[in-house]
mmCIF file of C-alpha atoms and ligand atoms in Angstrom:
data_model
loop_
_atom_site.group_PDB
_atom_site.id
_atom_site.type_symbol
_atom_site.label_atom_id
_atom_site.label_comp_id
_atom_site.label_asym_id
_atom_site.label_seq_id
_atom_site.Cartn_x
_atom_site.Cartn_y
_atom_site.Cartn_z
ATOM 1 C CA MET A 1 3.906 -5.996 33.422
ATOM 2 C CA PRO A 2 1.660 -4.242 30.647
ATOM 3 C CA GLU A 3 2.000 -0.219 30.552
ATOM 4 C CA ILE A 4 -0.108 2.605 30.183
ATOM 5 C CA HIS A 5 1.535 5.129 27.640
ATOM 6 C CA HIS A 6 -0.084 8.886 27.136
ATOM 7 C CA THR A 7 0.134 11.249 24.127
ATOM 8 C CA ASP A 8 -1.094 13.553 21.870
ATOM 9 C CA LEU A 9 -0.625 12.227 18.910
ATOM 10 C CA LEU A 10 -0.737 8.168 18.165
ATOM 11 C CA VAL A 11 0.094 7.044 15.058
ATOM 12 C CA VAL A 12 -0.430 3.734 14.137
ATOM 13 C CA GLY A 13 1.559 2.369 10.870
ATOM 14 C CA ALA A 14 4.976 2.582 10.123
ATOM 15 C CA GLY A 15 5.238 3.366 6.388
ATOM 16 C CA PRO A 16 6.027 6.532 4.802
ATOM 17 C CA ALA A 17 2.807 7.995 5.705
ATOM 18 C CA GLY A 18 3.154 7.030 9.382
ATOM 19 C CA TYR A 19 6.739 8.336 9.810
ATOM 20 C CA THR A 20 5.804 11.301 7.883
ATOM 21 C CA ALA A 21 3.142 12.032 10.308
ATOM 22 C CA ALA A 22 5.332 11.196 13.352
ATOM 23 C CA ILE A 23 8.336 13.419 11.663
ATOM 24 C CA TYR A 24 5.989 16.663 11.467
ATOM 25 C CA ALA A 25 3.620 15.600 14.878
ATOM 26 C CA ALA A 26 7.438 14.992 17.045
ATOM 27 C CA ARG A 27 8.200 18.958 15.195
ATOM 28 C CA ALA A 28 5.555 20.601 16.452
ATOM 29 C CA SER A 29 6.230 19.066 20.269
ATOM 30 C CA LEU A 30 3.587 16.698 20.464
ATOM 31 C CA LYS A 31 5.609 13.867 21.825
ATOM 32 C CA PRO A 32 4.088 11.093 19.166
ATOM 33 C CA ILE A 33 4.196 7.428 19.661
ATOM 34 C CA LEU A 34 3.984 5.598 16.997
ATOM 35 C CA VAL A 35 2.978 1.539 16.908
ATOM 36 C CA THR A 36 4.747 -0.146 14.421
ATOM 37 C CA GLY A 37 2.897 -3.380 13.623
ATOM 38 C CA MET A 38 3.790 -6.171 12.428
ATOM 39 C CA GLN A 39 5.642 -5.179 9.063
ATOM 40 C CA PRO A 40 7.707 -1.929 10.042
ATOM 41 C CA GLY A 41 8.585 0.169 6.895
ATOM 42 C CA GLY A 42 5.523 -1.487 5.267
ATOM 43 C CA GLN A 43 5.472 -2.144 1.493
ATOM 44 C CA LEU A 44 8.721 -0.918 0.588
ATOM 45 C CA THR A 45 10.478 -3.583 2.378
ATOM 46 C CA ILE A 46 10.045 -5.974 0.250
ATOM 47 C CA THR A 47 10.941 -3.377 -2.640
ATOM 48 C CA THR A 48 14.304 -3.516 -4.102
ATOM 49 C CA ASP A 49 15.330 -0.032 -5.852
ATOM 50 C CA VAL A 50 13.135 2.901 -5.306
ATOM 51 C CA GLU A 51 13.859 5.607 -8.149
ATOM 52 C CA ASN A 52 10.712 7.385 -7.983
ATOM 53 C CA TYR A 53 11.128 8.926 -4.306
ATOM 54 C CA PRO A 54 12.243 12.422 -4.669
ATOM 55 C CA GLY A 55 15.433 13.341 -3.117
ATOM 56 C CA PHE A 56 17.973 11.132 -4.686
ATOM 57 C CA ALA A 57 19.613 11.256 -7.783
ATOM 58 C CA THR A 58 20.231 7.702 -8.049
ATOM 59 C CA PRO A 59 18.070 4.402 -7.179
ATOM 60 C CA VAL A 60 17.755 3.505 -3.065
ATOM 61 C CA GLN A 61 16.865 0.334 -1.793
ATOM 62 C CA GLY A 62 13.058 0.226 -0.545
ATOM 63 C CA PRO A 63 14.510 -1.240 2.882
ATOM 64 C CA TRP A 64 17.177 1.706 3.560
ATOM 65 C CA LEU A 65 14.675 4.380 2.425
ATOM 66 C CA MET A 66 12.342 3.223 5.392
ATOM 67 C CA GLU A 67 15.001 2.730 7.706
ATOM 68 C CA GLN A 68 16.173 6.662 6.979
ATOM 69 C CA MET A 69 12.602 7.422 7.871
ATOM 70 C CA ARG A 70 12.220 5.754 11.359
ATOM 71 C CA ALA A 71 16.081 7.059 11.971
ATOM 72 C CA GLN A 72 14.530 10.693 11.322
ATOM 73 C CA ALA A 73 11.256 10.225 13.051
ATOM 74 C CA GLU A 74 13.068 9.046 16.417
ATOM 75 C CA HIS A 75 15.609 11.783 15.357
ATOM 76 C CA VAL A 76 13.002 14.141 16.432
ATOM 77 C CA GLY A 77 11.615 12.675 18.999
ATOM 78 C CA THR A 78 8.982 9.945 18.164
ATOM 79 C CA GLN A 79 9.220 7.124 20.581
ATOM 80 C CA LEU A 80 8.512 4.037 18.638
ATOM 81 C CA VAL A 81 7.067 1.479 20.258
ATOM 82 C CA TYR A 82 6.683 -2.258 18.902
ATOM 83 C CA ASP A 83 3.708 -3.591 18.953
ATOM 84 C CA LEU A 84 0.241 -4.257 16.975
ATOM 85 C CA ILE A 85 -2.989 -2.122 17.540
ATOM 86 C CA VAL A 86 -5.478 -5.099 18.387
ATOM 87 C CA ARG A 87 -8.272 -2.877 19.893
ATOM 88 C CA ALA A 88 -9.496 0.387 19.524
ATOM 89 C CA ASP A 89 -12.064 2.424 20.862
ATOM 90 C CA LEU A 90 -12.777 5.094 18.394
ATOM 91 C CA LYS A 91 -16.248 5.215 17.561
ATOM 92 C CA ASN A 92 -17.708 6.908 20.662
ATOM 93 C CA GLY A 93 -15.323 9.652 20.943
ATOM 94 C CA PRO A 94 -12.562 10.037 23.495
ATOM 95 C CA GLY A 95 -13.380 9.402 27.388
ATOM 96 C CA PRO A 96 -14.042 11.950 29.331
ATOM 97 C CA ASP A 97 -10.626 12.534 30.274
ATOM 98 C CA GLY A 98 -10.099 13.530 26.486
ATOM 99 C CA TYR A 99 -8.196 10.361 25.381
ATOM 100 C CA PHE A 100 -8.953 7.735 23.014
ATOM 101 C CA ARG A 101 -7.986 4.365 24.153
ATOM 102 C CA LEU A 102 -6.186 1.638 22.143
ATOM 103 C CA VAL A 103 -4.990 -1.666 23.633
ATOM 104 C CA GLY A 104 -1.338 -3.276 21.738
ATOM 105 C CA ASP A 105 -1.122 -7.407 21.362
ATOM 106 C CA SER A 106 1.290 -6.761 24.225
ATOM 107 C CA GLY A 107 -1.440 -5.416 26.462
ATOM 108 C CA ASP A 108 -0.025 -2.177 26.635
ATOM 109 C CA GLU A 109 -2.940 0.936 26.483
ATOM 110 C CA PHE A 110 -2.235 3.721 24.375
ATOM 111 C CA ARG A 111 -4.176 6.566 25.661
ATOM 112 C CA ALA A 112 -4.079 9.382 22.952
ATOM 113 C CA ARG A 113 -5.991 12.556 22.285
ATOM 114 C CA THR A 114 -5.639 12.292 18.561
ATOM 115 C CA VAL A 115 -4.992 9.049 16.241
ATOM 116 C CA VAL A 116 -3.089 9.018 12.783
ATOM 117 C CA ILE A 117 -4.456 5.900 11.226
ATOM 118 C CA ALA A 118 -1.714 4.913 8.595
ATOM 119 C CA THR A 119 -1.526 0.992 8.586
ATOM 120 C CA GLY A 120 -1.562 0.285 4.598
ATOM 121 C CA ALA A 121 -2.888 -1.902 2.538
ATOM 122 C CA GLN A 122 -1.322 -5.115 1.091
ATOM 123 C CA ALA A 123 -1.304 -6.041 -2.347
ATOM 124 C CA LYS A 124 -3.176 -9.508 -2.828
ATOM 125 C CA TRP A 125 -0.819 -12.057 -4.079
ATOM 126 C CA LEU A 126 -1.892 -15.226 -6.153
ATOM 127 C CA GLY A 127 0.051 -17.437 -3.265
ATOM 128 C CA LEU A 128 2.642 -19.355 -5.039
ATOM 129 C CA GLU A 129 5.952 -20.296 -3.761
ATOM 130 C CA SER A 130 7.305 -19.370 -6.286
ATOM 131 C CA GLU A 131 6.054 -15.782 -6.164
ATOM 132 C CA LYS A 132 7.055 -14.828 -2.948
ATOM 133 C CA ARG A 133 10.692 -16.671 -4.211
ATOM 134 C CA LEU A 134 10.831 -14.210 -6.998
ATOM 135 C CA GLN A 135 10.083 -10.983 -5.350
ATOM 136 C CA ARG A 136 13.263 -9.390 -5.232
ATOM 137 C CA GLY A 137 14.434 -11.244 -8.812
ATOM 138 C CA GLY A 138 11.237 -9.789 -11.083
ATOM 139 C CA VAL A 139 7.958 -10.200 -9.248
ATOM 140 C CA SER A 140 6.247 -7.125 -8.305
ATOM 141 C CA ALA A 141 2.602 -5.131 -7.428
ATOM 142 C CA CYS A 142 3.288 -2.230 -8.855
ATOM 143 C CA ALA A 143 3.848 -1.330 -12.259
ATOM 144 C CA THR A 144 4.507 2.731 -11.017
ATOM 145 C CA CYS A 145 7.291 1.670 -9.130
ATOM 146 C CA ASP A 146 8.911 -0.804 -10.978
ATOM 147 C CA GLY A 147 8.129 -0.743 -14.681
ATOM 148 C CA PHE A 148 11.108 1.834 -15.513
ATOM 149 C CA PHE A 149 13.360 -1.569 -15.405
ATOM 150 C CA TYR A 150 11.760 -3.310 -17.875
ATOM 151 C CA ARG A 151 12.679 -1.086 -20.837
ATOM 152 C CA GLY A 152 13.266 -2.746 -23.756
ATOM 153 C CA LYS A 153 11.709 -6.073 -22.107
ATOM 154 C CA THR A 154 8.975 -8.294 -21.910
ATOM 155 C CA VAL A 155 6.364 -8.540 -19.093
ATOM 156 C CA ALA A 156 3.475 -10.139 -17.572
ATOM 157 C CA VAL A 157 0.345 -8.519 -15.926
ATOM 158 C CA ILE A 158 -1.783 -10.938 -14.267
ATOM 159 C CA GLY A 159 -5.396 -9.920 -13.335
ATOM 160 C CA GLY A 160 -8.681 -8.322 -14.923
ATOM 161 C CA GLY A 161 -9.802 -5.569 -13.053
ATOM 162 C CA ASN A 162 -8.982 -1.868 -13.610
ATOM 163 C CA THR A 163 -5.362 -2.195 -11.886
ATOM 164 C CA ALA A 164 -4.261 -4.613 -14.251
ATOM 165 C CA VAL A 165 -5.527 -3.026 -17.296
ATOM 166 C CA GLU A 166 -3.943 -0.046 -15.941
ATOM 167 C CA GLU A 167 -0.788 -1.058 -15.407
ATOM 168 C CA GLY A 168 -0.547 -3.094 -18.105
ATOM 169 C CA LEU A 169 -1.168 0.167 -20.296
ATOM 170 C CA TYR A 170 1.718 1.848 -17.970
ATOM 171 C CA LEU A 171 4.095 -0.724 -18.939
ATOM 172 C CA THR A 172 3.857 -0.493 -22.890
ATOM 173 C CA HIS A 173 5.414 3.039 -21.783
ATOM 174 C CA HIS A 174 8.632 0.973 -20.996
ATOM 175 C CA ALA A 175 8.366 -2.583 -22.286
ATOM 176 C CA ASP A 176 8.166 -3.992 -25.854
ATOM 177 C CA LYS A 177 5.969 -6.468 -25.087
ATOM 178 C CA VAL A 178 3.166 -6.615 -22.021
ATOM 179 C CA HIS A 179 1.585 -10.663 -21.790
ATOM 180 C CA LEU A 180 -1.918 -9.718 -19.692
ATOM 181 C CA ILE A 181 -3.047 -13.114 -18.305
ATOM 182 C CA HIS A 182 -6.536 -13.364 -17.137
ATOM 183 C CA ARG A 183 -8.503 -16.651 -15.862
ATOM 184 C CA ARG A 184 -11.314 -15.670 -17.323
ATOM 185 C CA ASP A 185 -12.454 -15.031 -20.150
ATOM 186 C CA SER A 186 -13.771 -11.142 -19.747
ATOM 187 C CA LEU A 187 -12.384 -8.513 -18.308
ATOM 188 C CA ARG A 188 -13.877 -6.838 -15.376
ATOM 189 C CA ALA A 189 -12.022 -3.633 -16.178
ATOM 190 C CA GLU A 190 -13.918 -0.675 -17.220
ATOM 191 C CA ARG A 191 -15.261 -0.469 -20.802
ATOM 192 C CA ILE A 192 -12.734 2.775 -21.543
ATOM 193 C CA LEU A 193 -9.933 1.124 -19.989
ATOM 194 C CA GLN A 194 -10.633 -2.081 -22.291
ATOM 195 C CA GLU A 195 -10.776 0.161 -25.058
ATOM 196 C CA ARG A 196 -7.093 1.292 -24.918
ATOM 197 C CA LEU A 197 -6.192 -2.150 -23.909
ATOM 198 C CA PHE A 198 -7.760 -3.813 -26.971
ATOM 199 C CA SER A 199 -6.340 -1.510 -29.535
ATOM 200 C CA ASN A 200 -2.729 -1.200 -28.333
ATOM 201 C CA PRO A 201 -0.648 -3.230 -30.337
ATOM 202 C CA LYS A 202 1.869 -3.608 -27.486
ATOM 203 C CA ILE A 203 -0.342 -5.831 -25.745
ATOM 204 C CA GLU A 204 -1.137 -8.828 -25.585
ATOM 205 C CA VAL A 205 -4.704 -10.944 -23.935
ATOM 206 C CA HIS A 206 -4.581 -14.380 -22.491
ATOM 207 C CA TRP A 207 -7.761 -15.293 -21.909
ATOM 208 C CA ASN A 208 -8.382 -18.267 -19.305
ATOM 209 C CA GLN A 209 -5.184 -18.337 -18.022
ATOM 210 C CA ALA A 210 -3.838 -19.153 -14.293
ATOM 211 C CA VAL A 211 -0.534 -19.107 -13.547
ATOM 212 C CA GLU A 212 0.661 -22.031 -12.395
ATOM 213 C CA GLU A 213 3.963 -21.650 -11.553
ATOM 214 C CA ILE A 214 6.428 -18.230 -12.080
ATOM 215 C CA LEU A 215 9.930 -19.819 -13.765
ATOM 216 C CA GLY A 216 13.443 -18.496 -12.884
ATOM 217 C CA SER A 217 16.542 -18.676 -13.695
ATOM 218 C CA GLY A 218 20.248 -17.748 -12.739
ATOM 219 C CA GLU A 219 22.042 -16.943 -9.813
ATOM 220 C CA PRO A 220 20.773 -14.759 -8.054
ATOM 221 C CA GLU A 221 17.685 -15.985 -9.580
ATOM 222 C CA VAL A 222 15.537 -13.568 -11.955
ATOM 223 C CA VAL A 223 12.393 -14.333 -13.575
ATOM 224 C CA CYS A 224 12.571 -15.655 -17.241
ATOM 225 C CA GLY A 225 8.687 -17.010 -17.901
ATOM 226 C CA VAL A 226 5.220 -18.426 -16.477
ATOM 227 C CA ALA A 227 3.849 -21.374 -16.594
ATOM 228 C CA LEU A 228 0.078 -21.394 -17.634
ATOM 229 C CA LYS A 229 -2.938 -23.579 -17.332
ATOM 230 C CA ASP A 230 -6.084 -23.278 -19.514
ATOM 231 C CA THR A 231 -8.630 -23.092 -17.037
ATOM 232 C CA GLN A 232 -11.193 -24.209 -19.533
ATOM 233 C CA THR A 233 -8.803 -27.317 -21.179
ATOM 234 C CA GLY A 234 -6.135 -28.123 -18.585
ATOM 235 C CA ALA A 235 -3.828 -27.476 -21.546
ATOM 236 C CA LEU A 236 -0.159 -26.260 -19.998
ATOM 237 C CA SER A 237 1.966 -23.913 -22.039
ATOM 238 C CA LYS A 238 4.502 -21.312 -21.021
ATOM 239 C CA LEU A 239 5.485 -18.016 -21.699
ATOM 240 C CA ASP A 240 8.890 -16.086 -21.753
ATOM 241 C CA VAL A 241 8.769 -13.264 -19.790
ATOM 242 C CA ASP A 242 11.564 -10.806 -17.924
ATOM 243 C CA GLY A 243 8.977 -9.838 -14.780
ATOM 244 C CA VAL A 244 5.899 -10.537 -13.667
ATOM 245 C CA PHE A 245 3.148 -7.918 -12.048
ATOM 246 C CA VAL A 246 0.413 -9.454 -10.268
ATOM 247 C CA ALA A 247 -2.496 -6.933 -10.085
ATOM 248 C CA ILE A 248 -4.891 -8.394 -8.307
ATOM 249 C CA GLY A 249 -6.640 -6.369 -5.922
ATOM 250 C CA HIS A 250 -5.478 -5.283 -2.259
ATOM 251 C CA THR A 251 -6.647 -5.626 0.509
ATOM 252 C CA PRO A 252 -6.580 -2.469 3.037
ATOM 253 C CA ASN A 253 -5.349 -3.253 6.902
ATOM 254 C CA ALA A 254 -8.413 -2.067 8.604
ATOM 255 C CA GLY A 255 -7.897 -4.577 11.401
ATOM 256 C CA PRO A 256 -9.423 -3.181 14.642
ATOM 257 C CA PHE A 257 -10.635 0.188 12.787
ATOM 258 C CA ARG A 258 -12.807 -1.550 10.344
ATOM 259 C CA HIS A 259 -16.057 -1.007 12.819
ATOM 260 C CA GLU A 260 -14.811 1.978 14.661
ATOM 261 C CA VAL A 261 -14.603 4.758 11.675
ATOM 262 C CA ALA A 262 -16.305 4.919 8.115
ATOM 263 C CA CYS A 263 -15.131 2.494 5.957
ATOM 264 C CA ASP A 264 -16.351 1.835 2.478
ATOM 265 C CA SER A 265 -17.276 -1.694 1.326
ATOM 266 C CA ASP A 266 -13.696 -3.164 0.771
ATOM 267 C CA GLY A 267 -12.328 -1.502 4.082
ATOM 268 C CA TYR A 268 -10.596 1.694 2.969
ATOM 269 C CA ILE A 269 -11.042 4.100 5.639
ATOM 270 C CA LEU A 270 -13.250 7.097 4.195
ATOM 271 C CA THR A 271 -11.792 10.403 4.771
ATOM 272 C CA GLU A 272 -12.942 14.086 3.895
ATOM 273 C CA SER A 273 -12.438 14.685 0.226
ATOM 274 C CA SER A 274 -9.440 16.948 0.518
ATOM 275 C CA GLY A 275 -8.322 15.615 3.927
ATOM 276 C CA THR A 276 -7.728 13.375 6.553
ATOM 277 C CA GLU A 277 -10.493 13.406 8.995
ATOM 278 C CA THR A 278 -12.084 10.532 9.613
ATOM 279 C CA SER A 279 -15.984 10.480 10.338
ATOM 280 C CA VAL A 280 -14.901 10.675 14.464
ATOM 281 C CA LYS A 281 -13.253 13.824 15.424
ATOM 282 C CA GLY A 282 -9.598 13.261 16.077
ATOM 283 C CA VAL A 283 -8.938 10.573 14.514
ATOM 284 C CA PHE A 284 -7.147 10.949 10.675
ATOM 285 C CA ALA A 285 -5.981 8.265 8.142
ATOM 286 C CA ALA A 286 -3.300 8.646 5.962
ATOM 287 C CA GLY A 287 -1.603 6.815 3.022
ATOM 288 C CA ASP A 288 -3.092 3.625 1.566
ATOM 289 C CA ILE A 289 -5.591 2.832 3.933
ATOM 290 C CA GLN A 290 -7.607 5.237 2.355
ATOM 291 C CA ASP A 291 -6.676 5.419 -0.949
ATOM 292 C CA ARG A 292 -7.045 3.227 -3.467
ATOM 293 C CA ILE A 293 -6.133 4.909 -6.297
ATOM 294 C CA PHE A 294 -2.377 6.448 -6.234
ATOM 295 C CA ARG A 295 -0.837 4.032 -3.590
ATOM 296 C CA GLN A 296 2.807 5.775 -4.030
ATOM 297 C CA ALA A 297 5.341 6.239 -1.111
ATOM 298 C CA VAL A 298 5.183 9.915 -1.948
ATOM 299 C CA THR A 299 1.882 10.249 -1.945
ATOM 300 C CA ALA A 300 1.234 8.062 1.792
ATOM 301 C CA ALA A 301 4.188 10.266 2.770
ATOM 302 C CA GLY A 302 2.109 13.422 1.559
ATOM 303 C CA THR A 303 -1.011 12.627 3.436
ATOM 304 C CA GLY A 304 0.951 11.577 6.572
ATOM 305 C CA CYS A 305 1.918 14.883 6.667
ATOM 306 C CA MET A 306 -1.572 16.307 6.475
ATOM 307 C CA ALA A 307 -2.636 14.326 9.249
ATOM 308 C CA ALA A 308 -0.125 15.467 11.252
ATOM 309 C CA LEU A 309 -0.978 19.521 10.367
ATOM 310 C CA GLU A 310 -4.810 18.606 10.813
ATOM 311 C CA ALA A 311 -4.086 16.861 14.162
ATOM 312 C CA GLU A 312 -2.180 19.681 15.574
ATOM 313 C CA ARG A 313 -4.893 22.026 14.411
ATOM 314 C CA TYR A 314 -7.524 19.882 16.118
ATOM 315 C CA LEU A 315 -5.887 20.105 19.406
ATOM 316 C CA SER A 316 -5.352 23.693 19.032
ATOM 317 C CA GLY A 317 -9.114 24.147 18.284
ATOM 318 C CA ILE A 318 -8.372 25.675 14.830
ATOM 319 C CA PRO A 319 -11.101 24.328 12.698
ATOM 320 C CA ALA A 320 -9.724 21.718 10.224
ATOM 321 C CA MET A 321 -7.831 23.202 7.009
ATOM 322 C CA THR A 322 -10.828 21.305 4.830
ATOM 323 C CA LYS A 323 -13.053 23.491 6.717
ATOM 324 C CA THR A 324 -12.063 26.811 6.466
HETATM 325 P P1 LIG B 401 -10.897 -5.735 -8.713
HETATM 326 O O1 LIG B 401 -11.141 -6.616 -7.084
HETATM 327 O O2 LIG B 401 -11.695 -5.195 -9.328
HETATM 328 O O3 LIG B 401 -9.999 -7.327 -9.680
HETATM 329 C C1 LIG B 401 -9.378 -7.784 -9.475
HETATM 330 C C2 LIG B 401 -8.882 -8.829 -10.505
HETATM 331 O O4 LIG B 401 -7.822 -9.893 -10.316
HETATM 332 C C3 LIG B 401 -10.001 -9.208 -11.538
HETATM 333 O O5 LIG B 401 -9.883 -9.399 -12.620
HETATM 334 C C4 LIG B 401 -9.997 -11.177 -10.460
HETATM 335 O O6 LIG B 401 -10.705 -11.883 -11.369
HETATM 336 C C5 LIG B 401 -8.348 -11.017 -10.489
HETATM 337 N N1 LIG B 401 -8.130 -11.931 -9.627
HETATM 338 C C6 LIG B 401 -8.317 -11.993 -8.007
HETATM 339 N N2 LIG B 401 -7.286 -12.856 -7.506
HETATM 340 C C7 LIG B 401 -6.803 -13.403 -8.282
HETATM 341 C C8 LIG B 401 -6.580 -14.759 -8.640
HETATM 342 N N3 LIG B 401 -6.021 -15.396 -7.143
HETATM 343 N N4 LIG B 401 -5.695 -15.530 -9.312
HETATM 344 C C9 LIG B 401 -5.891 -14.787 -10.995
HETATM 345 N N5 LIG B 401 -6.941 -13.517 -10.930
HETATM 346 C C10 LIG B 401 -6.977 -13.065 -9.575
HETATM 347 O O7 LIG B 401 -8.900 -5.417 -8.309
HETATM 348 P P2 LIG B 401 -7.925 -4.097 -8.798
HETATM 349 O O8 LIG B 401 -7.320 -3.375 -7.761
HETATM 350 O O9 LIG B 401 -8.451 -3.980 -10.140
HETATM 351 O O10 LIG B 401 -9.362 -2.999 -8.521
HETATM 352 C C11 LIG B 401 -10.216 -2.586 -7.214
HETATM 353 C C12 LIG B 401 -11.083 -1.696 -7.149
HETATM 354 O O11 LIG B 401 -10.261 0.012 -7.344
HETATM 355 C C13 LIG B 401 -11.917 -1.406 -8.114
HETATM 356 O O12 LIG B 401 -13.289 -0.905 -7.442
HETATM 357 C C14 LIG B 401 -11.577 -0.509 -9.294
HETATM 358 O O13 LIG B 401 -12.546 0.214 -10.352
HETATM 359 C C15 LIG B 401 -10.578 0.614 -8.480
HETATM 360 N N6 LIG B 401 -9.685 1.231 -9.194
HETATM 361 C C16 LIG B 401 -10.085 2.349 -9.616
HETATM 362 C C17 LIG B 401 -9.013 2.765 -10.470
HETATM 363 C C18 LIG B 401 -9.321 4.071 -11.083
HETATM 364 O O14 LIG B 401 -10.403 4.581 -11.110
HETATM 365 N N7 LIG B 401 -8.401 4.510 -12.132
HETATM 366 C C19 LIG B 401 -7.584 2.166 -10.776
HETATM 367 C C20 LIG B 401 -7.629 0.966 -9.873
HETATM 368 C C21 LIG B 401 -8.565 0.678 -9.089
HETATM 369 P P3 LIG B 401 -12.252 -11.987 -11.408
HETATM 370 O O15 LIG B 401 -12.255 -11.148 -12.837
HETATM 371 O O16 LIG B 401 -12.351 -13.654 -12.319
HETATM 372 O O17 LIG B 401 -12.452 -12.267 -10.685
#
């Protein structure tokens, strides 16, 4: 039997942004409800060692860190609901009773005075079986997160946009050799980044190459190379590498919010330049759903905190911090 839930603050999404918003909202006595979505814990649940989240002197596991955030959010009074928001009526503002209405896949209705959208983004993957199999063995979509583990090693970066070039450049601080593999004969990345890439002696660009397979060896299996196919000639080749960074773009999880709040052409939610307010008053966005640049757990947590503080001010009738 579907239920109707009422709350002052509904958080949608269970990554660092969502949990942090919930922790702050609970401690402000807003009795938040957090709807977890399909992948509670978000992108950190598919990583292993996390070394760049402050507060831990030694590496922690991504899934463990998210489990701690969940426990902390519940401990301070957040109600977790394992559901997926499939409909959100936001663009016309709250109803006459002051509540926005959102509906879960279960049929449950969520009535909320404020909403924090923290649904995150997903890295795009090549779609290879070997890529999935080796995600805990040297395949990554985040050089800032995992580059450190390749000190003195050889890595491959796949893609030809700004992200791929930035990741390639970043990886030269750790790896001895970076192979940038691109499926065409020219890059999409900005000219200035291309110049930096071409002048870096540690980087070798492989043009017109599609990744056919990521190769693994050992037990537990780790990346040992990539099998390539020339997109012009069909010639096959192999490169020995210790890690593969897939940098072919991200997809924001805008789902039912895409046409309810203002988004850019790729579906990232637009927020105030120095805050988390969306185009709809009382609706805030935090984390990767509104950030295509930094995409870090700690920046997501930071904006989650901001969203909860802004929601609290909104509920108290105090003008948004960005407007004072
Ligand atoms: P982009 O969509 O710009 O680039 C994706 C790249 O991956 C393209 O080169 C594309 O190839 C390649 N690609 C896509 N699918 C595949 C596939 N299946 N197999 C092989 N290669 C593939 O994504 P980015 O993440 O680089 O950037 C997204 C947006 O974010 C851009 O607007 C970018 O400017 C911005 N950004 C800005 C930054 C900054 O300002 N510092 C940093 C990072 C991103 P092809 O070229 O052939 O289509």
